[in-house]
Amino acid sequence: MLEQRFLSIPLQKHDRLLLLQAMSWLILLPIIALVCGSAPAFADDDERYLSCMNSFDCGNITGAGYPFSGSDRPAYCGYPGFELSCINQDPEITIMGSTYKLHGIINQSRTLNVSRTDYTENLCPTLLSNTSLSPNLSSSNSDHVEVTLYYGCPSPSPPGFSAQFTCNINDTDMMGYFIVGNLSDLSGTAPSLISYLPTCNNSVIVPARQSAIVSILGNPNATQLLGAMNQGFDLVWSANDPLCDTCKSSGGQCGYNQTTTAFTCYCSDQPRDFDCTESPQAPSPSTSMSSFLS
């Protein structure tokens, strides 16, 4: 009996020790899980980095990233002058105060195809203005032509000139004409037009695709011209693109610091000037646990 009582004492102490160890692990495990689980979240917690991962999607435009901003992409995710908007699932871009419908984006050639929204339905916009482009957007020379539209032209018009249309702008009826190019392109071929068209009240230059305009030159009329103009024209952009290529190859998101007015590479931890190669690496779960226990 004494021997049995003697043996039972260490067993009880051993049980208590095991119980204490189990309780310690029960308390410690949630803390370890919190540390291990939160490490990647802290590393990827920069709001600008996450926001600039979003793309602009509207209508037929999907997956648009830098240099564009708009919708789910804040202004700091794009380059100034490349803000997009989505109006009834129609993507639009405003360039130098004028609104353009965005038909397509080709990232490989950094080209976008646009057409003026004020010429969507007819050739008679309320405000007559030339097409003005920003310094970071230039016309593509591969398939480009300019159409000049003349408004408020006097009667009578030169005989045999069929490229005409009528307008009512601000309750004023007027006769209009259009030519491909400008007056200098008509030198020696249509002397009557060269002297007549400058007598019109206004003229507007609108870019178009040469391939679209050539197809209507045989018998041009206002309806055909409007259809050709609404096919849009191509613009090539320039917006710190080599810096963006470097940033993206390092795992960052391209953007623009509006305070310093300079390109910015948004990394998972914080913004950097050019790339994320020197960004601190997120600690592994084993490292996080070792640091906690030490």
PDB file of C-alpha atoms in Angstrom:
ATOM      1  CA  MET A   1       0.000   0.000   0.000  1.00  0.00           C
ATOM      2  CA  LEU A   2       2.810   2.434   0.878  1.00  0.00           C
ATOM      3  CA  GLU A   3       4.569   1.528  -2.330  1.00  0.00           C
ATOM      4  CA  GLN A   4       1.434   2.345  -4.338  1.00  0.00           C
ATOM      5  CA  ARG A   5       1.050   5.712  -2.628  1.00  0.00           C
ATOM      6  CA  PHE A   6       4.711   6.502  -3.298  1.00  0.00           C
ATOM      7  CA  LEU A   7       4.312   5.756  -7.017  1.00  0.00           C
ATOM      8  CA  SER A   8       1.165   7.864  -7.363  1.00  0.00           C
ATOM      9  CA  ILE A   9       2.865  11.091  -6.287  1.00  0.00           C
ATOM     10  CA  PRO A  10       5.206  11.559  -9.323  1.00  0.00           C
ATOM     11  CA  LEU A  11       2.384  10.587 -11.646  1.00  0.00           C
ATOM     12  CA  GLN A  12       0.201  13.429 -10.329  1.00  0.00           C
ATOM     13  CA  LYS A  13       3.030  15.937 -10.677  1.00  0.00           C
ATOM     14  CA  HIS A  14       3.694  14.734 -14.200  1.00  0.00           C
ATOM     15  CA  ASP A  15       0.048  15.130 -15.114  1.00  0.00           C
ATOM     16  CA  ARG A  16       0.000  18.661 -13.778  1.00  0.00           C
ATOM     17  CA  LEU A  17       3.096  19.493 -15.791  1.00  0.00           C
ATOM     18  CA  LEU A  18       1.544  18.162 -18.967  1.00  0.00           C
ATOM     19  CA  LEU A  19      -1.619  20.117 -18.281  1.00  0.00           C
ATOM     20  CA  LEU A  20       0.311  23.343 -17.789  1.00  0.00           C
ATOM     21  CA  GLN A  21       2.239  22.793 -21.014  1.00  0.00           C
ATOM     22  CA  ALA A  22      -0.979  22.134 -22.937  1.00  0.00           C
ATOM     23  CA  MET A  23      -2.579  25.280 -21.540  1.00  0.00           C
ATOM     24  CA  SER A  24       0.504  27.300 -22.508  1.00  0.00           C
ATOM     25  CA  TRP A  25       0.304  26.092 -26.091  1.00  0.00           C
ATOM     26  CA  LEU A  26      -3.417  26.846 -26.222  1.00  0.00           C
ATOM     27  CA  ILE A  27      -2.645  30.418 -25.246  1.00  0.00           C
ATOM     28  CA  LEU A  28       0.390  30.723 -27.521  1.00  0.00           C
ATOM     29  CA  LEU A  29      -1.004  29.165 -30.702  1.00  0.00           C
ATOM     30  CA  PRO A  30      -3.516  31.961 -31.514  1.00  0.00           C
ATOM     31  CA  ILE A  31      -0.769  34.536 -31.022  1.00  0.00           C
ATOM     32  CA  ILE A  32       1.586  32.648 -33.322  1.00  0.00           C
ATOM     33  CA  ALA A  33      -1.153  32.277 -35.901  1.00  0.00           C
ATOM     34  CA  LEU A  34      -1.863  35.998 -35.722  1.00  0.00           C
ATOM     35  CA  VAL A  35       1.791  36.886 -36.215  1.00  0.00           C
ATOM     36  CA  CYS A  36       2.300  34.440 -39.087  1.00  0.00           C
ATOM     37  CA  GLY A  37      -0.936  35.277 -40.797  1.00  0.00           C
ATOM     38  CA  SER A  38      -0.551  39.024 -40.575  1.00  0.00           C
ATOM     39  CA  ALA A  39       2.984  39.296 -41.960  1.00  0.00           C
ATOM     40  CA  PRO A  40       2.046  39.132 -45.652  1.00  0.00           C
ATOM     41  CA  ALA A  41      -0.880  41.488 -45.064  1.00  0.00           C
ATOM     42  CA  PHE A  42       1.424  44.098 -43.537  1.00  0.00           C
ATOM     43  CA  ALA A  43       3.822  43.748 -46.459  1.00  0.00           C
ATOM     44  CA  ASP A  44       1.055  44.362 -49.026  1.00  0.00           C
ATOM     45  CA  ASP A  45      -0.832  46.963 -47.059  1.00  0.00           C
ATOM     46  CA  ASP A  46       0.163  50.101 -48.988  1.00  0.00           C
ATOM     47  CA  GLU A  47      -3.140  51.542 -50.179  1.00  0.00           C
ATOM     48  CA  ARG A  48      -1.689  53.140 -53.302  1.00  0.00           C
ATOM     49  CA  TYR A  49      -0.044  49.905 -54.378  1.00  0.00           C
ATOM     50  CA  LEU A  50      -3.312  48.005 -54.005  1.00  0.00           C
ATOM     51  CA  SER A  51      -5.411  50.708 -55.674  1.00  0.00           C
ATOM     52  CA  CYS A  52      -3.162  50.900 -58.718  1.00  0.00           C
ATOM     53  CA  MET A  53      -3.538  47.160 -59.250  1.00  0.00           C
ATOM     54  CA  ASN A  54      -7.100  47.910 -60.359  1.00  0.00           C
ATOM     55  CA  SER A  55      -7.818  48.436 -64.036  1.00  0.00           C
ATOM     56  CA  PHE A  56     -10.182  50.774 -65.853  1.00  0.00           C
ATOM     57  CA  ASP A  57     -13.043  48.796 -67.397  1.00  0.00           C
ATOM     58  CA  CYS A  58     -15.848  50.413 -69.370  1.00  0.00           C
ATOM     59  CA  GLY A  59     -17.703  49.191 -72.440  1.00  0.00           C
ATOM     60  CA  ASN A  60     -15.233  47.703 -74.907  1.00  0.00           C
ATOM     61  CA  ILE A  61     -12.237  49.003 -72.930  1.00  0.00           C
ATOM     62  CA  THR A  62     -10.992  46.476 -70.369  1.00  0.00           C
ATOM     63  CA  GLY A  63      -7.783  46.090 -68.411  1.00  0.00           C
ATOM     64  CA  ALA A  64      -6.553  49.659 -68.919  1.00  0.00           C
ATOM     65  CA  GLY A  65      -3.741  50.511 -66.527  1.00  0.00           C
ATOM     66  CA  TYR A  66      -0.985  53.139 -66.470  1.00  0.00           C
ATOM     67  CA  PRO A  67      -0.886  55.881 -67.746  1.00  0.00           C
ATOM     68  CA  PHE A  68      -4.678  55.971 -67.377  1.00  0.00           C
ATOM     69  CA  SER A  69      -6.721  56.758 -64.283  1.00  0.00           C
ATOM     70  CA  GLY A  70     -10.453  56.846 -63.621  1.00  0.00           C
ATOM     71  CA  SER A  71     -13.200  54.750 -61.990  1.00  0.00           C
ATOM     72  CA  ASP A  72     -11.381  52.350 -59.616  1.00  0.00           C
ATOM     73  CA  ARG A  73      -8.007  53.900 -60.442  1.00  0.00           C
ATOM     74  CA  PRO A  74      -7.295  57.079 -58.418  1.00  0.00           C
ATOM     75  CA  ALA A  75      -5.561  60.022 -60.072  1.00  0.00           C
ATOM     76  CA  TYR A  76      -2.175  59.056 -58.554  1.00  0.00           C
ATOM     77  CA  CYS A  77      -2.280  55.789 -60.561  1.00  0.00           C
ATOM     78  CA  GLY A  78      -2.103  57.607 -63.907  1.00  0.00           C
ATOM     79  CA  TYR A  79      -0.234  60.343 -65.703  1.00  0.00           C
ATOM     80  CA  PRO A  80      -1.726  63.875 -65.869  1.00  0.00           C
ATOM     81  CA  GLY A  81      -3.953  64.301 -68.904  1.00  0.00           C
ATOM     82  CA  PHE A  82      -4.903  60.631 -69.122  1.00  0.00           C
ATOM     83  CA  GLU A  83      -8.003  60.640 -66.932  1.00  0.00           C
ATOM     84  CA  LEU A  84     -10.776  58.398 -68.284  1.00  0.00           C
ATOM     85  CA  SER A  85     -14.485  58.465 -67.528  1.00  0.00           C
ATOM     86  CA  CYS A  86     -17.314  56.012 -68.163  1.00  0.00           C
ATOM     87  CA  ILE A  87     -20.576  57.561 -69.363  1.00  0.00           C
ATOM     88  CA  ASN A  88     -23.341  54.983 -69.925  1.00  0.00           C
ATOM     89  CA  GLN A  89     -20.679  52.354 -70.639  1.00  0.00           C
ATOM     90  CA  ASP A  90     -19.033  54.646 -73.165  1.00  0.00           C
ATOM     91  CA  PRO A  91     -15.362  55.305 -72.270  1.00  0.00           C
ATOM     92  CA  GLU A  92     -14.244  58.903 -72.757  1.00  0.00           C
ATOM     93  CA  ILE A  93     -11.086  60.955 -72.344  1.00  0.00           C
ATOM     94  CA  THR A  94     -10.769  64.724 -72.068  1.00  0.00           C
ATOM     95  CA  ILE A  95      -7.862  66.285 -73.953  1.00  0.00           C
ATOM     96  CA  MET A  96      -7.164  70.015 -73.672  1.00  0.00           C
ATOM     97  CA  GLY A  97     -10.753  70.712 -72.618  1.00  0.00           C
ATOM     98  CA  SER A  98     -12.404  68.664 -75.389  1.00  0.00           C
ATOM     99  CA  THR A  99     -14.103  65.308 -74.855  1.00  0.00           C
ATOM    100  CA  TYR A 100     -13.298  62.299 -77.026  1.00  0.00           C
ATOM    101  CA  LYS A 101     -14.849  58.874 -77.259  1.00  0.00           C
ATOM    102  CA  LEU A 102     -12.250  56.190 -76.621  1.00  0.00           C
ATOM    103  CA  HIS A 103     -12.536  53.368 -79.151  1.00  0.00           C
ATOM    104  CA  GLY A 104      -9.465  51.324 -78.287  1.00  0.00           C
ATOM    105  CA  ILE A 105      -6.085  51.110 -76.550  1.00  0.00           C
ATOM    106  CA  ILE A 106      -3.047  49.284 -77.952  1.00  0.00           C
ATOM    107  CA  ASN A 107      -0.453  48.983 -75.193  1.00  0.00           C
ATOM    108  CA  GLN A 108       2.256  47.494 -77.404  1.00  0.00           C
ATOM    109  CA  SER A 109       2.414  50.594 -79.608  1.00  0.00           C
ATOM    110  CA  ARG A 110       1.155  52.942 -76.866  1.00  0.00           C
ATOM    111  CA  THR A 111      -1.658  54.048 -79.133  1.00  0.00           C
ATOM    112  CA  LEU A 112      -5.241  54.994 -78.451  1.00  0.00           C
ATOM    113  CA  ASN A 113      -8.014  55.520 -80.983  1.00  0.00           C
ATOM    114  CA  VAL A 114     -10.416  58.388 -80.301  1.00  0.00           C
ATOM    115  CA  SER A 115     -13.089  60.457 -82.002  1.00  0.00           C
ATOM    116  CA  ARG A 116     -14.597  63.791 -81.047  1.00  0.00           C
ATOM    117  CA  THR A 117     -17.863  63.380 -79.164  1.00  0.00           C
ATOM    118  CA  ASP A 118     -19.215  66.688 -80.515  1.00  0.00           C
ATOM    119  CA  TYR A 119     -19.219  65.144 -84.003  1.00  0.00           C
ATOM    120  CA  THR A 120     -20.940  61.908 -83.007  1.00  0.00           C
ATOM    121  CA  GLU A 121     -24.404  62.696 -84.413  1.00  0.00           C
ATOM    122  CA  ASN A 122     -23.854  65.416 -87.011  1.00  0.00           C
ATOM    123  CA  LEU A 123     -21.365  67.922 -88.415  1.00  0.00           C
ATOM    124  CA  CYS A 124     -22.923  70.858 -86.572  1.00  0.00           C
ATOM    125  CA  PRO A 125     -21.608  71.163 -82.995  1.00  0.00           C
ATOM    126  CA  THR A 126     -22.778  74.070 -80.876  1.00  0.00           C
ATOM    127  CA  LEU A 127     -19.198  75.227 -80.278  1.00  0.00           C
ATOM    128  CA  LEU A 128     -16.823  75.317 -83.237  1.00  0.00           C
ATOM    129  CA  SER A 129     -13.269  74.533 -82.139  1.00  0.00           C
ATOM    130  CA  ASN A 130     -10.173  72.974 -83.662  1.00  0.00           C
ATOM    131  CA  THR A 131      -8.703  69.751 -82.338  1.00  0.00           C
ATOM    132  CA  SER A 132      -5.995  70.560 -79.768  1.00  0.00           C
ATOM    133  CA  LEU A 133      -3.639  67.882 -78.492  1.00  0.00           C
ATOM    134  CA  SER A 134      -1.535  67.831 -75.339  1.00  0.00           C
ATOM    135  CA  PRO A 135       2.287  67.594 -75.473  1.00  0.00           C
ATOM    136  CA  ASN A 136       2.097  63.946 -74.376  1.00  0.00           C
ATOM    137  CA  LEU A 137      -0.216  62.948 -77.213  1.00  0.00           C
ATOM    138  CA  SER A 138       0.759  63.114 -80.866  1.00  0.00           C
ATOM    139  CA  SER A 139      -1.019  62.067 -84.039  1.00  0.00           C
ATOM    140  CA  SER A 140       0.074  58.811 -85.592  1.00  0.00           C
ATOM    141  CA  ASN A 141       1.556  59.410 -89.047  1.00  0.00           C
ATOM    142  CA  SER A 142       0.823  55.916 -90.322  1.00  0.00           C
ATOM    143  CA  ASP A 143      -2.880  56.446 -91.071  1.00  0.00           C
ATOM    144  CA  HIS A 144      -3.629  60.104 -90.498  1.00  0.00           C
ATOM    145  CA  VAL A 145      -5.316  62.870 -92.425  1.00  0.00           C
ATOM    146  CA  GLU A 146      -6.957  66.159 -91.495  1.00  0.00           C
ATOM    147  CA  VAL A 147     -10.422  67.210 -92.608  1.00  0.00           C
ATOM    148  CA  THR A 148     -11.225  70.935 -92.737  1.00  0.00           C
ATOM    149  CA  LEU A 149     -14.869  71.897 -92.298  1.00  0.00           C
ATOM    150  CA  TYR A 150     -16.066  75.381 -93.308  1.00  0.00           C
ATOM    151  CA  TYR A 151     -19.141  76.981 -91.739  1.00  0.00           C
ATOM    152  CA  GLY A 152     -21.262  79.992 -92.685  1.00  0.00           C
ATOM    153  CA  CYS A 153     -20.243  80.027 -96.335  1.00  0.00           C
ATOM    154  CA  PRO A 154     -21.932  82.546 -98.656  1.00  0.00           C
ATOM    155  CA  SER A 155     -24.144  81.801-101.637  1.00  0.00           C
ATOM    156  CA  PRO A 156     -23.732  81.003-104.398  1.00  0.00           C
ATOM    157  CA  SER A 157     -21.189  78.232-104.027  1.00  0.00           C
ATOM    158  CA  PRO A 158     -18.738  77.154-106.745  1.00  0.00           C
ATOM    159  CA  PRO A 159     -20.407  74.869-109.320  1.00  0.00           C
ATOM    160  CA  GLY A 160     -19.757  71.152-109.117  1.00  0.00           C
ATOM    161  CA  PHE A 161     -18.646  71.170-105.478  1.00  0.00           C
ATOM    162  CA  SER A 162     -20.750  68.439-103.832  1.00  0.00           C
ATOM    163  CA  ALA A 163     -18.958  68.192-100.468  1.00  0.00           C
ATOM    164  CA  GLN A 164     -21.479  70.368 -98.683  1.00  0.00           C
ATOM    165  CA  PHE A 165     -23.847  70.201 -95.750  1.00  0.00           C
ATOM    166  CA  THR A 166     -26.343  72.446 -93.961  1.00  0.00           C
ATOM    167  CA  CYS A 167     -26.346  73.372 -90.289  1.00  0.00           C
ATOM    168  CA  ASN A 168     -28.484  75.143 -87.756  1.00  0.00           C
ATOM    169  CA  ILE A 169     -26.192  76.320 -84.990  1.00  0.00           C
ATOM    170  CA  ASN A 170     -27.608  78.508 -82.240  1.00  0.00           C
ATOM    171  CA  ASP A 171     -30.780  79.065 -84.326  1.00  0.00           C
ATOM    172  CA  THR A 172     -28.727  80.190 -87.314  1.00  0.00           C
ATOM    173  CA  ASP A 173     -29.017  78.329 -90.627  1.00  0.00           C
ATOM    174  CA  MET A 174     -25.781  78.104 -92.534  1.00  0.00           C
ATOM    175  CA  MET A 175     -24.142  76.315 -95.425  1.00  0.00           C
ATOM    176  CA  GLY A 176     -21.016  74.273 -94.841  1.00  0.00           C
ATOM    177  CA  TYR A 177     -18.351  72.560 -96.938  1.00  0.00           C
ATOM    178  CA  PHE A 178     -15.487  70.204 -96.219  1.00  0.00           C
ATOM    179  CA  ILE A 179     -12.218  69.314 -97.859  1.00  0.00           C
ATOM    180  CA  VAL A 180      -9.546  66.757 -97.072  1.00  0.00           C
ATOM    181  CA  GLY A 181      -6.432  68.562 -95.923  1.00  0.00           C
ATOM    182  CA  ASN A 182      -6.257  72.347 -96.197  1.00  0.00           C
ATOM    183  CA  LEU A 183      -6.332  75.022 -98.867  1.00  0.00           C
ATOM    184  CA  SER A 184      -2.684  74.569 -99.743  1.00  0.00           C
ATOM    185  CA  ASP A 185      -3.484  70.990-100.772  1.00  0.00           C
ATOM    186  CA  LEU A 186      -5.894  72.368-103.415  1.00  0.00           C
ATOM    187  CA  SER A 187      -3.385  74.632-105.092  1.00  0.00           C
ATOM    188  CA  GLY A 188      -3.498  74.277-108.869  1.00  0.00           C
ATOM    189  CA  THR A 189      -6.469  71.866-108.829  1.00  0.00           C
ATOM    190  CA  ALA A 190      -9.440  73.962-107.676  1.00  0.00           C
ATOM    191  CA  PRO A 191      -8.711  77.679-107.985  1.00  0.00           C
ATOM    192  CA  SER A 192     -12.372  78.601-107.454  1.00  0.00           C
ATOM    193  CA  LEU A 193     -12.422  76.875-104.057  1.00  0.00           C
ATOM    194  CA  ILE A 194      -9.171  78.520-103.002  1.00  0.00           C
ATOM    195  CA  SER A 195     -10.760  81.921-103.391  1.00  0.00           C
ATOM    196  CA  TYR A 196     -14.225  80.892-102.120  1.00  0.00           C
ATOM    197  CA  LEU A 197     -13.629  78.940 -98.897  1.00  0.00           C
ATOM    198  CA  PRO A 198     -11.775  81.745 -97.066  1.00  0.00           C
ATOM    199  CA  THR A 199     -14.979  83.802 -97.321  1.00  0.00           C
ATOM    200  CA  CYS A 200     -16.762  81.386 -94.948  1.00  0.00           C
ATOM    201  CA  ASN A 201     -17.229  82.565 -91.373  1.00  0.00           C
ATOM    202  CA  ASN A 202     -15.474  79.701 -89.553  1.00  0.00           C
ATOM    203  CA  SER A 203     -13.356  76.653 -90.190  1.00  0.00           C
ATOM    204  CA  VAL A 204     -12.572  73.633 -88.000  1.00  0.00           C
ATOM    205  CA  ILE A 205      -9.840  71.030 -88.461  1.00  0.00           C
ATOM    206  CA  VAL A 206     -10.687  67.488 -87.332  1.00  0.00           C
ATOM    207  CA  PRO A 207      -8.247  64.538 -87.628  1.00  0.00           C
ATOM    208  CA  ALA A 208      -9.431  61.272 -89.183  1.00  0.00           C
ATOM    209  CA  ARG A 209      -8.072  58.006 -90.443  1.00  0.00           C
ATOM    210  CA  GLN A 210      -6.829  58.342 -93.981  1.00  0.00           C
ATOM    211  CA  SER A 211      -8.029  54.826 -94.831  1.00  0.00           C
ATOM    212  CA  ALA A 212     -11.575  55.797 -93.810  1.00  0.00           C
ATOM    213  CA  ILE A 213     -11.556  59.092 -95.715  1.00  0.00           C
ATOM    214  CA  VAL A 214     -10.095  57.638 -98.922  1.00  0.00           C
ATOM    215  CA  SER A 215     -13.036  55.254 -99.221  1.00  0.00           C
ATOM    216  CA  ILE A 216     -15.537  58.173 -99.541  1.00  0.00           C
ATOM    217  CA  LEU A 217     -13.600  60.516-101.836  1.00  0.00           C
ATOM    218  CA  GLY A 218     -15.309  59.256-104.995  1.00  0.00           C
ATOM    219  CA  ASN A 219     -18.633  60.881-104.086  1.00  0.00           C
ATOM    220  CA  PRO A 220     -18.283  62.582-100.690  1.00  0.00           C
ATOM    221  CA  ASN A 221     -21.318  63.673 -98.715  1.00  0.00           C
ATOM    222  CA  ALA A 222     -22.009  64.682 -95.127  1.00  0.00           C
ATOM    223  CA  THR A 223     -23.302  61.263 -94.041  1.00  0.00           C
ATOM    224  CA  GLN A 224     -20.255  59.472 -95.378  1.00  0.00           C
ATOM    225  CA  LEU A 225     -17.907  62.006 -93.836  1.00  0.00           C
ATOM    226  CA  LEU A 226     -19.565  61.669 -90.431  1.00  0.00           C
ATOM    227  CA  GLY A 227     -19.242  57.889 -90.579  1.00  0.00           C
ATOM    228  CA  ALA A 228     -15.572  58.126 -91.495  1.00  0.00           C
ATOM    229  CA  MET A 229     -14.845  60.641 -88.726  1.00  0.00           C
ATOM    230  CA  ASN A 230     -16.548  58.431 -86.133  1.00  0.00           C
ATOM    231  CA  GLN A 231     -14.067  55.666 -86.899  1.00  0.00           C
ATOM    232  CA  GLY A 232     -11.674  57.818 -84.924  1.00  0.00           C
ATOM    233  CA  PHE A 233      -8.022  58.660 -85.329  1.00  0.00           C
ATOM    234  CA  ASP A 234      -4.900  57.325 -83.631  1.00  0.00           C
ATOM    235  CA  LEU A 235      -2.822  59.072 -80.999  1.00  0.00           C
ATOM    236  CA  VAL A 236       0.532  57.928 -79.635  1.00  0.00           C
ATOM    237  CA  TRP A 237       1.171  58.662 -75.968  1.00  0.00           C
ATOM    238  CA  SER A 238       4.343  59.423 -74.041  1.00  0.00           C
ATOM    239  CA  ALA A 239       4.164  59.242 -70.233  1.00  0.00           C
ATOM    240  CA  ASN A 240       7.427  58.082 -68.611  1.00  0.00           C
ATOM    241  CA  ASP A 241       6.915  54.695 -70.234  1.00  0.00           C
ATOM    242  CA  PRO A 242      10.512  53.385 -69.842  1.00  0.00           C
ATOM    243  CA  LEU A 243      10.328  54.122 -66.105  1.00  0.00           C
ATOM    244  CA  CYS A 244       7.022  52.271 -65.915  1.00  0.00           C
ATOM    245  CA  ASP A 245       8.521  49.247 -67.655  1.00  0.00           C
ATOM    246  CA  THR A 246      11.283  49.136 -65.033  1.00  0.00           C
ATOM    247  CA  CYS A 247       8.807  49.551 -62.201  1.00  0.00           C
ATOM    248  CA  LYS A 248       6.513  46.768 -63.401  1.00  0.00           C
ATOM    249  CA  SER A 249       9.394  44.362 -63.984  1.00  0.00           C
ATOM    250  CA  SER A 250      10.335  44.790 -60.305  1.00  0.00           C
ATOM    251  CA  GLY A 251       6.806  43.971 -59.131  1.00  0.00           C
ATOM    252  CA  GLY A 252       5.612  47.537 -58.619  1.00  0.00           C
ATOM    253  CA  GLN A 253       2.652  49.542 -59.854  1.00  0.00           C
ATOM    254  CA  CYS A 254       3.245  52.673 -61.938  1.00  0.00           C
ATOM    255  CA  GLY A 255       1.898  56.032 -60.842  1.00  0.00           C
ATOM    256  CA  TYR A 256       2.518  59.730 -60.485  1.00  0.00           C
ATOM    257  CA  ASN A 257       3.290  61.815 -57.410  1.00  0.00           C
ATOM    258  CA  GLN A 258       1.169  64.931 -57.775  1.00  0.00           C
ATOM    259  CA  THR A 259       3.118  66.709 -55.023  1.00  0.00           C
ATOM    260  CA  THR A 260       6.579  66.229 -56.509  1.00  0.00           C
ATOM    261  CA  THR A 261       5.170  66.093 -60.090  1.00  0.00           C
ATOM    262  CA  ALA A 262       7.313  63.059 -60.829  1.00  0.00           C
ATOM    263  CA  PHE A 263       6.896  59.407 -61.739  1.00  0.00           C
ATOM    264  CA  THR A 264       6.445  57.074 -58.767  1.00  0.00           C
ATOM    265  CA  CYS A 265       6.739  53.318 -58.437  1.00  0.00           C
ATOM    266  CA  TYR A 266       4.270  52.039 -55.847  1.00  0.00           C
ATOM    267  CA  CYS A 267       5.710  49.009 -54.073  1.00  0.00           C
ATOM    268  CA  SER A 268       4.009  46.649 -51.642  1.00  0.00           C
ATOM    269  CA  ASP A 269       5.490  48.418 -48.622  1.00  0.00           C
ATOM    270  CA  GLN A 270       5.863  52.042 -49.783  1.00  0.00           C
ATOM    271  CA  PRO A 271       6.391  54.192 -52.907  1.00  0.00           C
ATOM    272  CA  ARG A 272       9.819  54.469 -54.488  1.00  0.00           C
ATOM    273  CA  ASP A 273      11.260  56.608 -57.240  1.00  0.00           C
ATOM    274  CA  PHE A 274      11.898  53.956 -59.878  1.00  0.00           C
ATOM    275  CA  ASP A 275      11.575  50.297 -58.843  1.00  0.00           C
ATOM    276  CA  CYS A 276      11.003  47.918 -55.958  1.00  0.00           C
ATOM    277  CA  THR A 277      14.218  45.895 -56.104  1.00  0.00           C
ATOM    278  CA  GLU A 278      15.486  47.380 -52.862  1.00  0.00           C
ATOM    279  CA  SER A 279      12.205  46.921 -51.000  1.00  0.00           C
ATOM    280  CA  PRO A 280      12.484  44.894 -47.777  1.00  0.00           C
ATOM    281  CA  GLN A 281      11.257  41.356 -48.198  1.00  0.00           C
ATOM    282  CA  ALA A 282       8.229  40.234 -46.231  1.00  0.00           C
ATOM    283  CA  PRO A 283       9.308  38.002 -43.303  1.00  0.00           C
ATOM    284  CA  SER A 284       8.523  34.323 -43.661  1.00  0.00           C
ATOM    285  CA  PRO A 285       6.165  32.672 -41.131  1.00  0.00           C
ATOM    286  CA  SER A 286       9.048  30.748 -39.528  1.00  0.00           C
ATOM    287  CA  THR A 287      11.072  33.941 -39.120  1.00  0.00           C
ATOM    288  CA  SER A 288       8.092  35.769 -37.610  1.00  0.00           C
ATOM    289  CA  MET A 289       7.521  32.961 -35.078  1.00  0.00           C
ATOM    290  CA  SER A 290      11.189  32.789 -34.135  1.00  0.00           C
ATOM    291  CA  SER A 291      11.329  36.546 -33.559  1.00  0.00           C
ATOM    292  CA  PHE A 292       8.216  36.393 -31.387  1.00  0.00           C
ATOM    293  CA  LEU A 293       9.427  33.511 -29.254  1.00  0.00           C
ATOM    294  CA  SER A 294      12.867  35.061 -28.758  1.00  0.00           C
TER     295      SER A 294
END
